[in-house]
Amino acid sequence: MNKKKSQNKEAKSQKRRDFLKKGSIVTLAAASGAVLLDSCGNPTEKAKTINIQPTSGKKYQWKMSTTWPPKFPVLGEGLELMAKWIKDASAGRMEIKVYGAGELNPALECFDAVREGAVQMASGVSYYWSGKVPAAQFFAAIPFGMNAQQTNAWIINGGGLKLWEDLYAEYGLVPFPGGNTGVQMGGWFRKELNSLEDLKGLKMRMPGLGGKVLDKVGAKVVLKPSTELYISLERGIIDALEWIGPYHDYNMGFYNVAKYYYYPGWHEPGPMLELIANQKAFNALPLDLREIIRTAAMRLSLWTLGEFEAKNNTYLKKLVKDEGVKLRKYPADVMKVLKKYSKEVAEELANKNAQTKKIYASYDRFRKDISAWSEVTEQAYYSDIQG
Ligand code: CA
């Protein structure tokens, strides 16, 4: 073996020894609740060791507003569950009462209600406040952006949570991931969609950035509250709409008035749901209650995605088999154009201010980077192995 090869071999062996050494430190550190490292060896979450102090037994009663109708399937149900987990884990010291949209404040005023301290917590999706805080959009969904798995990776390991916390700290809020719907459906159409031409002049309900993309291809974007969607589609006031996924769409009965159900939901490939707490109220809690809330939010994140995946599968089958819904994939050439305009829309948002620029840079860098891994794992698995 020549000298260079031998040096290389020695360098690699040293690297391996360092890695094993680091691994044991990480294991020990994690076990003692000290520091967790990200894939580059940087601290990702400084897990706090909590010295549980004897508490006064003081009880806390919080109110949570939501952007969903009361007891809304999955989303509202999950929050009721979370309130129970928190009550149980705190042995009754912390109670959170969950209110549906409109019970305490209108859905879109949740952000301000928590900010002003009218309620201590709220649940929604960050793009609801993107008119006020444009950068909030990146913590929900970007057309042709990251899916649930990738978004979680960005939040946990890619610096996403820190950016989110910094952004909301300016408003006196603490954000937590509160679940994900998974890839949504592409929407209900009264007529088949065969080409880009069919989108021109089409009256479609699609809020947010997806709507901006449709606007660029010549569709006529119509915004309607959820209560008016069915009747608008039935009467032809709109030709198409997107809502959530098979479970919620089935409950809305859209299959009665439109037969073509398109996939995938390119406009919402994995919207993350959020929980927000009033920073002052949160920091006034004893440390253990704060950790109970954080842990319950993580549990809710996992529960919500699992519930969506299972329910959507069941209800998609029901729609196709029992209701004669025609399942269609967006034509490839249409997707290509939508993707091109989605990039434009995301970049226009990124150029709004310094915050949007910074957060988009992190989001987009992570998306590009993680896609290499997703290609050899999730994508290869679904297309070649499963099915
Ligand atoms: Ca949607």
XYZ file of C-alpha atoms and ligand atoms in Angstrom, residues 127-128 181 184-185 205-207 242-245 249 267-268 271, ligand 1:
17
model
C -51.161 31.023 6.646
C -54.343 32.456 8.160
C -52.965 17.053 7.217
C -54.251 17.245 0.482
C -56.407 16.497 -2.535
C -62.172 28.232 -4.912
C -58.579 27.946 -3.782
C -57.301 30.288 -1.070
C -60.417 22.388 -3.076
C -61.103 21.673 0.569
C -58.986 19.180 2.514
C -58.954 15.454 1.771
C -64.614 16.294 1.688
C -51.016 23.591 -3.544
C -50.927 22.066 -0.044
C -49.697 21.896 5.609
Ca -57.060 22.908 1.525
